[in-house]
PDB file of C-alpha atoms in Angstrom:
ATOM      1  CA  MET A   1     -79.759 142.865   9.131  1.00  0.00           C
ATOM      2  CA  ARG A   2     -79.367 140.850  12.296  1.00  0.00           C
ATOM      3  CA  ALA A   3     -81.943 143.066  14.021  1.00  0.00           C
ATOM      4  CA  ALA A   4     -84.301 142.625  11.080  1.00  0.00           C
ATOM      5  CA  ILE A   5     -83.929 138.849  11.323  1.00  0.00           C
ATOM      6  CA  GLN A   6     -84.359 138.869  15.092  1.00  0.00           C
ATOM      7  CA  GLU A   7     -87.501 140.982  14.821  1.00  0.00           C
ATOM      8  CA  ASP A   8     -88.831 138.774  12.015  1.00  0.00           C
ATOM      9  CA  VAL A   9     -89.598 141.639   9.679  1.00  0.00           C
ATOM     10  CA  ALA A  10     -91.180 141.311   6.265  1.00  0.00           C
ATOM     11  CA  ALA A  11     -88.915 143.911   4.626  1.00  0.00           C
ATOM     12  CA  ILE A  12     -86.050 146.281   5.052  1.00  0.00           C
ATOM     13  CA  GLY A  13     -86.329 149.830   3.692  1.00  0.00           C
ATOM     14  CA  ILE A  14     -83.161 151.690   2.824  1.00  0.00           C
ATOM     15  CA  SER A  15     -82.828 155.375   2.076  1.00  0.00           C
ATOM     16  CA  SER A  16     -79.506 156.195   0.417  1.00  0.00           C
ATOM     17  CA  TYR A  17     -78.294 159.353  -1.199  1.00  0.00           C
ATOM     18  CA  ASN A  18     -74.627 158.403  -1.465  1.00  0.00           C
ATOM     19  CA  GLY A  19     -72.937 156.678  -4.420  1.00  0.00           C
ATOM     20  CA  GLY A  20     -72.676 152.913  -4.737  1.00  0.00           C
ATOM     21  CA  HIS A  21     -76.426 152.262  -4.531  1.00  0.00           C
ATOM     22  CA  ILE A  22     -76.296 149.051  -6.513  1.00  0.00           C
ATOM     23  CA  ASP A  23     -73.579 147.507  -4.451  1.00  0.00           C
ATOM     24  CA  PHE A  24     -74.969 148.709  -1.102  1.00  0.00           C
ATOM     25  CA  PHE A  25     -78.507 147.367  -1.751  1.00  0.00           C
ATOM     26  CA  ALA A  26     -77.205 144.188  -3.337  1.00  0.00           C
ATOM     27  CA  ASP A  27     -74.976 143.558  -0.307  1.00  0.00           C
ATOM     28  CA  VAL A  28     -77.972 143.745   1.962  1.00  0.00           C
ATOM     29  CA  VAL A  29     -79.821 141.244  -0.167  1.00  0.00           C
ATOM     30  CA  SER A  30     -76.776 138.971  -0.331  1.00  0.00           C
ATOM     31  CA  GLN A  31     -76.269 139.043   3.445  1.00  0.00           C
ATOM     32  CA  LEU A  32     -79.883 138.165   4.076  1.00  0.00           C
ATOM     33  CA  LYS A  33     -79.547 135.149   1.722  1.00  0.00           C
ATOM     34  CA  LYS A  34     -76.392 134.044   3.553  1.00  0.00           C
ATOM     35  CA  LYS A  35     -78.285 134.159   6.826  1.00  0.00           C
ATOM     36  CA  GLY A  36     -81.210 132.153   5.401  1.00  0.00           C
ATOM     37  CA  ALA A  37     -83.556 135.144   5.458  1.00  0.00           C
ATOM     38  CA  ASN A  38     -84.059 135.634   1.744  1.00  0.00           C
ATOM     39  CA  ASP A  39     -87.829 135.963   2.347  1.00  0.00           C
ATOM     40  CA  ILE A  40     -87.096 139.428   3.846  1.00  0.00           C
ATOM     41  CA  ALA A  41     -87.575 141.899   0.981  1.00  0.00           C
ATOM     42  CA  VAL A  42     -85.368 144.913   0.459  1.00  0.00           C
ATOM     43  CA  PHE A  43     -86.771 148.149  -0.915  1.00  0.00           C
ATOM     44  CA  GLY A  44     -85.657 151.769  -0.914  1.00  0.00           C
ATOM     45  CA  GLY A  45     -84.593 154.811  -2.742  1.00  0.00           C
ATOM     46  CA  GLY A  46     -83.361 158.262  -2.135  1.00  0.00           C
ATOM     47  CA  GLY A  47     -81.115 159.387  -4.954  1.00  0.00           C
ATOM     48  CA  HIS A  48     -82.058 161.114  -8.159  1.00  0.00           C
ATOM     49  CA  ASP A  49     -80.207 158.595 -10.299  1.00  0.00           C
ATOM     50  CA  HIS A  50     -82.026 155.463  -8.978  1.00  0.00           C
ATOM     51  CA  ALA A  51     -84.152 155.396 -12.146  1.00  0.00           C
ATOM     52  CA  ARG A  52     -81.091 154.730 -14.200  1.00  0.00           C
ATOM     53  CA  ARG A  53     -79.911 152.056 -11.833  1.00  0.00           C
ATOM     54  CA  ARG A  54     -83.248 150.369 -11.194  1.00  0.00           C
ATOM     55  CA  PRO A  55     -82.777 147.456 -13.665  1.00  0.00           C
ATOM     56  CA  ALA A  56     -79.433 146.522 -12.162  1.00  0.00           C
ATOM     57  CA  MET A  57     -80.795 146.737  -8.662  1.00  0.00           C
ATOM     58  CA  LYS A  58     -83.738 144.530  -9.528  1.00  0.00           C
ATOM     59  CA  ARG A  59     -81.380 141.931 -11.009  1.00  0.00           C
ATOM     60  CA  LYS A  60     -79.509 141.975  -7.719  1.00  0.00           C
ATOM     61  CA  GLY A  61     -82.675 141.151  -5.791  1.00  0.00           C
ATOM     62  CA  VAL A  62     -83.955 144.569  -4.668  1.00  0.00           C
ATOM     63  CA  ASP A  63     -87.755 144.355  -4.599  1.00  0.00           C
ATOM     64  CA  LYS A  64     -88.765 147.978  -5.127  1.00  0.00           C
ATOM     65  CA  ILE A  65     -86.996 151.236  -5.856  1.00  0.00           C
ATOM     66  CA  PHE A  66     -88.727 154.535  -5.124  1.00  0.00           C
ATOM     67  CA  PHE A  67     -87.535 157.543  -7.059  1.00  0.00           C
ATOM     68  CA  ALA A  68     -86.988 161.050  -5.712  1.00  0.00           C
ATOM     69  CA  GLY A  69     -90.293 162.811  -5.497  1.00  0.00           C
ATOM     70  CA  THR A  70     -92.363 159.712  -4.649  1.00  0.00           C
ATOM     71  CA  SER A  71     -94.944 160.790  -2.048  1.00  0.00           C
ATOM     72  CA  LEU A  72     -94.831 159.324   1.426  1.00  0.00           C
ATOM     73  CA  THR A  73     -98.428 158.226   0.955  1.00  0.00           C
ATOM     74  CA  GLU A  74     -97.513 156.203  -2.209  1.00  0.00           C
ATOM     75  CA  MET A  75     -94.578 154.566  -0.362  1.00  0.00           C
ATOM     76  CA  THR A  76     -96.721 153.759   2.666  1.00  0.00           C
ATOM     77  CA  GLU A  77     -99.466 152.226   0.575  1.00  0.00           C
ATOM     78  CA  TYR A  78     -96.931 150.096  -1.301  1.00  0.00           C
ATOM     79  CA  VAL A  79     -95.408 148.893   1.931  1.00  0.00           C
ATOM     80  CA  LYS A  80     -98.796 148.070   3.501  1.00  0.00           C
ATOM     81  CA  LYS A  81     -99.943 146.211   0.362  1.00  0.00           C
ATOM     82  CA  HIS A  82     -96.794 144.198  -0.242  1.00  0.00           C
ATOM     83  CA  TYR A  83     -95.342 143.646   3.196  1.00  0.00           C
ATOM     84  CA  GLY A  84     -98.269 144.199   5.618  1.00  0.00           C
ATOM     85  CA  LYS A  85     -99.794 140.778   5.384  1.00  0.00           C
ATOM     86  CA  LYS A  86     -98.128 137.965   7.225  1.00  0.00           C
ATOM     87  CA  LYS A  87     -96.356 135.728   4.743  1.00  0.00           C
ATOM     88  CA  LYS A  88     -96.001 132.016   5.357  1.00  0.00           C
ATOM     89  CA  ARG A  89     -92.353 131.578   6.001  1.00  0.00           C
ATOM     90  CA  ARG A  90     -90.232 128.532   5.987  1.00  0.00           C
ATOM     91  CA  MET A  91     -88.149 127.805   9.012  1.00  0.00           C
ATOM     92  CA  LYS A  92     -84.430 127.885   8.278  1.00  0.00           C
ATOM     93  CA  SER A  93     -81.649 126.220  10.221  1.00  0.00           C
ATOM     94  CA  LYS A  94     -79.970 129.566  11.061  1.00  0.00           C
ATOM     95  CA  PRO A  95     -80.231 130.032  14.835  1.00  0.00           C
ATOM     96  CA  ASP A  96     -81.155 133.759  14.777  1.00  0.00           C
ATOM     97  CA  LEU A  97     -83.889 133.102  12.275  1.00  0.00           C
ATOM     98  CA  VAL A  98     -85.307 130.126  14.110  1.00  0.00           C
ATOM     99  CA  LEU A  99     -85.404 132.040  17.352  1.00  0.00           C
ATOM    100  CA  ALA A 100     -86.961 135.120  15.691  1.00  0.00           C
ATOM    101  CA  ARG A 101     -89.726 133.075  14.103  1.00  0.00           C
ATOM    102  CA  LYS A 102     -90.472 131.273  17.355  1.00  0.00           C
ATOM    103  CA  LEU A 103     -90.615 134.557  19.255  1.00  0.00           C
ATOM    104  CA  THR A 104     -93.025 135.987  16.679  1.00  0.00           C
ATOM    105  CA  GLU A 105     -95.293 132.942  17.056  1.00  0.00           C
ATOM    106  CA  LEU A 106     -95.299 133.413  20.866  1.00  0.00           C
ATOM    107  CA  GLU A 107     -95.950 137.153  20.602  1.00  0.00           C
ATOM    108  CA  GLU A 108     -98.823 136.587  18.210  1.00  0.00           C
ATOM    109  CA  ALA A 109    -100.274 133.939  20.428  1.00  0.00           C
ATOM    110  CA  ALA A 110    -100.042 136.243  23.470  1.00  0.00           C
ATOM    111  CA  GLY A 111    -101.662 139.090  21.490  1.00  0.00           C
ATOM    112  CA  GLN A 112    -104.599 136.906  20.519  1.00  0.00           C
ATOM    113  CA  LYS A 113    -105.127 135.813  24.102  1.00  0.00           C
ATOM    114  CA  SER A 114    -105.156 139.423  25.326  1.00  0.00           C
ATOM    115  CA  LYS A 115    -107.890 140.267  22.780  1.00  0.00           C
ATOM    116  CA  THR A 116    -110.260 137.706  24.179  1.00  0.00           C
ATOM    117  CA  PRO A 117    -111.981 138.328  27.566  1.00  0.00           C
ATOM    118  CA  ASN A 118    -110.612 136.296  30.433  1.00  0.00           C
ATOM    119  CA  THR A 119    -113.406 133.888  31.212  1.00  0.00           C
ATOM    120  CA  ASP A 120    -111.413 132.160  33.965  1.00  0.00           C
ATOM    121  CA  GLN A 121    -111.799 134.974  36.463  1.00  0.00           C
ATOM    122  CA  ARG A 122    -113.936 133.838  39.338  1.00  0.00           C
ATOM    123  CA  THR A 123    -116.216 136.019  41.376  1.00  0.00           C
ATOM    124  CA  SER A 124    -117.304 135.091  44.818  1.00  0.00           C
ATOM    125  CA  ASN A 125    -120.615 135.945  46.459  1.00  0.00           C
ATOM    126  CA  ILE A 126    -119.887 136.471  50.140  1.00  0.00           C
TER     127      ILE A 126
END
């Protein structure tokens, strides 16, 4: 979760085939909230019994559960549609989150500058 916060991600995807899905996924959501990063969504799947546990997981704050047999294309499209666009996020007082958001702003600004031609280059006629 700390890496997800530091990298300023929109969502965390979890694949879990072991027991305790509800508690495991819910703990991730809870830890994100404690760190002031409740705008980071949690989604995932993996086990055959997720369908039965889906309502409980949704109540615990898990955004989306994919069931066994869901195609990679379907999951990818969902992720692009729901987490691909930059969300407007509120700055929190948590140091890791503040730093992550500031770094993202700087990276995006640098990326935009590199897309535009450098008009400040001077050529000399000798």
